[in-house]
Coordinates of C-alpha atoms in Angstrom, one line a residue:
X1 CA 0.0 0.0 0.0
X2 CA 2.9 2.4 0.7
X3 CA 4.3 2.4 -2.8
X4 CA 1.0 3.2 -4.7
X5 CA 0.3 6.0 -2.2
X6 CA 3.8 7.3 -2.6
X7 CA 3.5 7.2 -6.4
X8 CA 0.3 9.2 -6.3
X9 CA 1.9 11.8 -4.0
X10 CA 4.9 12.0 -6.4
X11 CA 2.7 12.5 -9.5
X12 CA 0.6 15.2 -8.0
X13 CA 3.4 17.8 -7.7
X14 CA 4.8 16.8 -11.1
X15 CA 1.4 17.5 -12.7
X16 CA 1.4 20.9 -11.0
X17 CA 4.9 21.7 -12.1
X18 CA 4.4 20.3 -15.7
X19 CA 0.7 20.7 -16.5
X20 CA -0.4 19.3 -19.9
X21 CA -0.5 21.6 -22.9
X22 CA -2.5 21.7 -26.0
X23 CA -0.7 19.7 -28.7
X24 CA -1.7 22.3 -31.4
X25 CA -1.1 25.7 -29.7
X26 CA 0.7 25.0 -26.4
X27 CA -1.9 26.5 -24.1
X28 CA -2.6 24.7 -20.8
X29 CA -5.3 22.1 -20.9
X30 CA -7.1 19.7 -18.6
X31 CA -5.4 16.4 -17.9
X32 CA -6.5 13.8 -20.3
X33 CA -7.2 16.2 -23.1
X34 CA -5.0 16.7 -26.2
X35 CA -6.4 20.0 -27.5
X36 CA -7.6 23.2 -25.8
X37 CA -11.2 24.3 -26.3
X38 CA -10.3 26.8 -28.9
X39 CA -8.3 24.4 -31.0
X40 CA -11.0 21.7 -30.6
X41 CA -13.6 24.2 -31.9
X42 CA -11.3 25.0 -34.9
X43 CA -10.9 21.4 -36.0
X44 CA -12.5 21.3 -39.5
X45 CA -14.9 18.4 -39.4
X46 CA -15.3 16.5 -42.7
X47 CA -19.0 17.0 -42.9
X48 CA -21.9 14.6 -43.5
X49 CA -23.3 13.0 -45.5
X50 CA -20.4 12.0 -47.7
X51 CA -19.5 9.5 -50.4
X52 CA -19.0 6.1 -48.7
X53 CA -16.0 5.5 -51.1
X54 CA -14.0 8.7 -51.5
X55 CA -15.4 10.6 -48.4
X56 CA -16.3 13.7 -50.5
X57 CA -19.3 15.4 -48.9
X58 CA -22.3 15.7 -51.2
X59 CA -26.1 16.2 -50.9
X60 CA -27.3 12.6 -51.4
X61 CA -27.9 10.1 -48.6
X62 CA -25.0 8.5 -46.7
X63 CA -25.2 5.2 -48.6
X64 CA -25.0 6.8 -52.1
X65 CA -21.8 7.1 -54.1
X66 CA -20.8 10.4 -55.6
X67 CA -21.0 10.7 -59.4
X68 CA -17.2 10.2 -59.9
X69 CA -17.2 7.0 -57.9
X70 CA -20.1 5.7 -59.9
X71 CA -18.6 6.4 -63.3
X72 CA -14.9 6.0 -62.5
X73 CA -14.5 4.1 -59.2
X74 CA -11.1 4.2 -57.5
X75 CA -9.2 1.0 -56.8
X76 CA -9.5 1.5 -53.0
X77 CA -12.8 0.4 -51.4
X78 CA -13.1 3.2 -48.9
X79 CA -11.4 6.4 -47.7
X80 CA -11.8 8.1 -44.4
X81 CA -10.3 11.3 -43.0
X82 CA -10.1 13.0 -39.7
X83 CA -11.2 16.3 -41.3
X84 CA -10.9 18.8 -44.1
X85 CA -7.6 20.1 -45.3
X86 CA -8.1 23.6 -44.1
X87 CA -7.7 25.8 -41.0
X88 CA -6.1 24.2 -38.0
X89 CA -5.7 20.8 -39.7
X90 CA -3.9 22.3 -42.7
X91 CA -1.6 24.1 -40.2
X92 CA -0.8 20.9 -38.3
X93 CA -0.1 18.9 -41.5
X94 CA 2.2 21.6 -42.8
X95 CA 4.0 21.8 -39.4
X96 CA 4.5 18.0 -39.5
X97 CA 5.4 17.6 -43.1
X98 CA 7.5 20.7 -43.8
X99 CA 8.7 21.9 -40.5
X100 CA 9.6 18.5 -39.1
X101 CA 7.4 18.7 -35.9
X102 CA 7.2 14.9 -35.7
X103 CA 5.4 15.0 -32.4
X104 CA 2.3 16.1 -34.2
X105 CA 2.0 12.6 -35.8
X106 CA 0.7 11.5 -32.4
X107 CA -2.2 14.0 -32.4
X108 CA -3.0 13.5 -36.0
X109 CA -2.7 9.7 -35.7
X110 CA -5.1 9.7 -32.8
X111 CA -7.6 11.7 -34.7
X112 CA -7.3 9.3 -37.7
X113 CA -7.8 6.4 -35.4
X114 CA -11.1 7.9 -34.3
X115 CA -12.3 8.6 -37.8
X116 CA -12.6 5.1 -39.1
X117 CA -13.2 1.4 -38.1
X118 CA -10.3 -1.1 -38.2
X119 CA -12.4 -4.2 -37.9
X120 CA -11.1 -6.9 -40.2
X121 CA -7.9 -5.0 -41.2
X122 CA -4.8 -7.2 -41.4
X123 CA -2.1 -4.7 -42.2
X124 CA -1.3 -1.0 -42.2
X125 CA 0.7 0.2 -45.1
X126 CA 2.0 3.8 -45.2
X127 CA 2.2 5.5 -48.6
X128 CA 6.0 5.5 -49.4
X129 CA 8.1 8.4 -50.5
X130 CA 10.6 8.0 -53.4
X131 CA 14.1 7.5 -52.0
X132 CA 15.3 10.9 -53.3
X133 CA 12.4 12.7 -51.5
X134 CA 13.0 10.7 -48.4
X135 CA 16.7 11.7 -48.3
X136 CA 15.7 15.3 -48.8
X137 CA 13.0 15.4 -46.1
X138 CA 14.6 13.0 -43.7
X139 CA 11.4 11.2 -42.7
X140 CA 8.2 10.0 -44.2
X141 CA 5.2 11.5 -42.4
X142 CA 2.9 8.6 -43.5
X143 CA 5.2 6.2 -41.7
X144 CA 5.0 8.3 -38.5
X145 CA 1.2 8.3 -38.8
X146 CA 1.0 4.6 -39.5
X147 CA 3.3 3.9 -36.5
X148 CA 0.9 5.8 -34.2
X149 CA -2.1 4.0 -35.7
X150 CA -0.3 0.6 -35.1
X151 CA 0.2 1.5 -31.4
X152 CA -3.5 2.6 -31.1
X153 CA -5.0 -0.4 -32.9
X154 CA -2.5 -3.2 -32.3
X155 CA -2.3 -3.9 -36.0
X156 CA 1.0 -4.6 -37.7
X157 CA 2.6 -1.9 -39.8
X158 CA 5.1 -2.5 -42.6
X159 CA 7.0 0.6 -43.9
X160 CA 9.0 -1.4 -46.4
X161 CA 6.6 -3.6 -48.3
X162 CA 5.2 -0.9 -50.6
X163 CA 7.8 1.1 -52.6
X164 CA 7.7 4.2 -54.8
X165 CA 10.0 3.3 -57.6
X166 CA 10.2 6.6 -59.5
X167 CA 9.8 10.3 -58.5
X168 CA 6.7 12.1 -59.8
X169 CA 6.3 15.8 -60.6
X170 CA 3.9 18.1 -58.9
X171 CA 0.3 17.3 -59.7
X172 CA -1.5 20.4 -58.5
X173 CA -2.6 21.5 -62.0
X174 CA -3.5 18.1 -63.3
X175 CA -7.0 16.6 -63.6
X176 CA -7.9 13.3 -61.8
X177 CA -7.3 11.4 -65.1
X178 CA -4.0 13.1 -65.7
X179 CA -2.9 12.4 -62.1
X180 CA -3.7 8.7 -62.4
X181 CA -1.8 8.5 -65.7
X182 CA 1.2 10.3 -64.1
X183 CA 1.2 7.8 -61.2
X184 CA 0.7 4.7 -63.2
X185 CA 3.1 2.0 -62.2
X186 CA 4.9 4.2 -59.6
X187 CA 4.2 1.7 -56.7
X188 CA 5.6 -1.8 -56.5
X189 CA 5.5 -4.4 -53.7
X190 CA 8.8 -5.8 -52.4
X191 CA 7.1 -9.1 -51.7
X192 CA 3.8 -9.3 -53.6
X193 CA 2.8 -12.6 -52.0
X194 CA 2.7 -10.9 -48.6
X195 CA -0.7 -9.2 -49.3
X196 CA -2.6 -12.0 -51.0
X197 CA -6.0 -12.4 -49.4
X198 CA -5.4 -9.6 -46.9
X199 CA -7.5 -6.6 -45.9
X200 CA -5.0 -3.7 -46.1
X201 CA -5.4 -0.1 -44.7
X202 CA -3.3 2.5 -46.6
X203 CA -2.1 5.5 -44.5
X204 CA -1.2 9.0 -45.7
X205 CA -1.3 12.6 -44.5
X206 CA -3.5 14.2 -47.2
X207 CA -5.9 13.0 -50.0
X208 CA -6.7 15.4 -52.7
X209 CA -7.9 13.7 -55.8
X210 CA -7.3 10.2 -54.4
X211 CA -5.0 9.4 -57.3
X212 CA -2.1 8.3 -55.1
X213 CA -4.2 6.1 -53.0
X214 CA -5.9 4.7 -56.1
X215 CA -2.6 3.7 -57.7
X216 CA -1.3 2.2 -54.4
X217 CA -4.6 0.2 -54.0
X218 CA -4.4 -0.9 -57.7
X219 CA -0.9 -2.3 -57.1
X220 CA -2.1 -4.1 -53.9
X221 CA -5.1 -5.6 -55.6
X222 CA -3.0 -6.8 -58.5
X223 CA -0.9 -8.6 -55.9
X224 CA -4.0 -10.3 -54.5
X225 CA -5.2 -8.1 -51.7
X226 CA -8.8 -8.8 -51.0
X227 CA -9.8 -5.4 -49.8
X228 CA -8.0 -2.0 -49.6
X229 CA -9.1 0.9 -47.5
X230 CA -7.4 4.2 -46.8
X231 CA -7.3 6.6 -43.9
X232 CA -5.7 10.1 -44.0
X233 CA -5.3 13.0 -41.6
X234 CA -7.0 15.4 -44.0
X235 CA -9.2 15.3 -47.1
X236 CA -8.7 18.2 -49.5
X237 CA -12.1 19.2 -51.0

């Protein structure tokens, strides 16, 4: 009985000396929270209803696919995101991706974990960077997010199985069809047989057109994956 009581007494002053802070802005917060009230209110929710495949909000009911997914369905079966790529969420992704604030992968990963269901998923696969881009940046933000999701869900994560075999130019000005063409064949599996019959969850920071996730899912299904879903921190709309 003495040790547990002593531990509680020790933690109390430490909590007073080092109170928790908002992971987004650094303001003091209540123990157990990750965001302050202001940042929580600023989180850009994705909106509902949305397409059950690509997660793009639209006016039809929740079980209806959007027009693009009806006429030109992506290779992935479902995409989910923790919010829209704007406001606070855009700021956090930029800080993680371009300023190297790797601790934000914890906050974003936790939000991603709460945005989708992982039942039946066998494997988490982060979207890879080309070797040149990885050397330039020093880390892959998708790997950091997948690592957090692996800890949260208990699912295995493999950062080496999916590879990006050539660099791709910027795609901001391209149409969805042009982006898919630009990415065709860019992903390969190091051991294709490892995904046969599996339910795979792709992990990335941002989905815009979904072309990157489409091409990765296409490679996985060609290798025999039974189902491919995707979860991202932010969905650009």
